[in-house]
Amino acid sequence: MSLIVQKFGGSSVANAERVFNVADIVTSTYKEGNNVIVVVSAQGDTTDDLIDKAKEINPNASKREMDMLLSSGEQISVALLAMAIEKLGYPVVSLTGWQAGVLTDSNYSSSRIRKVNTERIQLELDKKNIVIVAGFQGINRYDDITTLGRGGSDTSAVALAAACHADLCEIYTDVDGVFTTDPRIVPEAQKLDEISFDEMLELASLGANVLHNRSVEMAKKYNVNLCVRSSLTRAPGTAVKEAVKVEGMLVRGVTKDNDVARVSLCGVEDTPGKAFRVFQMLAKKNINVDLIIQSIGRDNKKDISFTVQQTRIEETLELIKANQDVIGYDDLSYTTEVSKVSIVGAGMVTNAGVAAKMFEALYDAQININMIATSEIKVSVLIDQGYEEKAVKAIHKKFELG
Ligand code: ADP
Ligand code: ASP
Ligand code: MG
């Protein structure tokens, strides 16, 4: 007998018909003699709708209250799915994150899972129940409800799979698996049969929302047997694992990310420790800095530009303004009218010319590059907003990924 974790995203449970489709997948797996833990997200656009409702009342609502609100979406889904499974005549129980023992830190709206107490789930599995758990949510040490960040139900599923030593963790979504790029932007995109944890982690972190980046981080750490597949076609999907065959494929995927803003500090004193001060300050607040450019100093002054998540721009600006004396700069400016486009592939590290080929694709498409960052397995560029889809298409074509 195997233990299987199955996660279903918002579109997979969007309406009654879809809920019964999911109930059918779950009960089929159960009928085959498996123990099944199911993780579900909020239905369709529920989470976005709840955010809009909050904005109507208070655009500056505290993150604690936002978590209280947003977690309700998943609570609806678990109950409805359990009702559907009851109707099909199978034993089932739905649990909130708290009931399922999901303990997190207190970083409201982007909490990390600290621990999963599996006693209750185990008890329910021993009773032969199908266990439905609300994704995206947990509780902190003050017994407050927390959420894991947008797309966080994937992470709930992988965390439960790791904690319960599941044999398999299936992430069901509305596409057939992980593709060379978003198939909604580039219809010629190819489904990958497999992808390594490292490549998937980069793709997820650089904007491919098919998996939450922390779910990949956790799957790698605990070596979870992970796959992404469609709840609609039920085709085999993509295996995400430690090592994969590299069939001469230099670039695995192309992504775009619009949740990015560029901050520029001009006239920073050209002495040691300036960059350190700025980035340490941001790190303390958990604000991730991505692309960075520092100009060559002249007249004892230099400029530093970097990108942060657009959703963190207000906090970033406030922090830098409040510390103008400590940092020492003449001028602060920012823009949110930028996008990041990236290529990812483990084969890049041993191949010269991959970055050049990407830049050529952008040149052919007459798209200007504002900033560049590279690592062993990725190249990212910052471009003006509005050109990202054109860029993705041009790069995808250049590397013949279609
Ligand atoms: P769910 O609600 O099931 O969690 P998401 O919307 O979070 O689904 O993620 C699935 C979506 O991710 C797809 O519909 C697709 O548009 C998008 N996506 C972006 N990049 C990729 C990629 N490289 N491969 C597959 N899907 C991708
Ligand atoms: N419902 C949450 C969101 O929309 C979590 C998830 O879908 O994974 O972000
Ligand atoms: Mg998702």
Coordinates of C-alpha atoms in Angstrom, one line a residue, residues 202 205-207 254-261 288-291 307-309 337-343 358 371-373 378-385 387-389 391-392 395:
E202 CA 15.2 28.6 -10.8
S205 CA 11.8 31.6 -8.6
L206 CA 12.0 33.5 -11.9
G207 CA 8.3 33.6 -12.6
V254 CA 12.2 30.6 -20.6
T255 CA 10.3 32.7 -18.0
K256 CA 9.1 36.2 -17.4
D257 CA 8.3 38.0 -14.2
N258 CA 6.3 41.2 -13.9
D259 CA 6.5 41.4 -10.1
V260 CA 9.7 43.4 -10.3
A261 CA 10.7 47.0 -9.6
N288 CA 15.1 39.8 -1.8
V289 CA 17.4 41.7 -4.0
D290 CA 17.9 40.2 -7.4
L291 CA 19.7 42.0 -10.3
T307 CA 15.6 45.0 -8.4
V308 CA 13.2 43.9 -5.7
Q309 CA 9.7 42.3 -5.9
E337 CA 7.7 49.7 -15.5
V338 CA 10.1 46.9 -15.9
S339 CA 10.0 43.1 -16.4
K340 CA 12.5 40.3 -16.0
V341 CA 13.0 37.6 -18.6
S342 CA 15.2 34.6 -17.9
I343 CA 16.6 31.4 -19.4
M358 CA 19.8 35.2 -25.8
M371 CA 20.3 45.0 -16.5
I372 CA 21.8 41.6 -16.7
A373 CA 22.5 38.9 -14.1
K378 CA 20.5 31.0 -15.5
V379 CA 20.7 34.3 -17.4
S380 CA 18.2 37.1 -16.5
V381 CA 17.7 40.4 -18.1
L382 CA 15.6 43.4 -17.1
I383 CA 13.7 45.0 -19.9
D384 CA 11.0 47.6 -20.2
Q385 CA 7.5 46.4 -19.2
Y387 CA 8.0 43.7 -24.1
E388 CA 8.2 40.6 -22.0
E389 CA 6.0 38.3 -24.0
A391 CA 11.0 38.7 -25.6
V392 CA 9.9 35.2 -24.3
I395 CA 14.2 33.7 -27.1

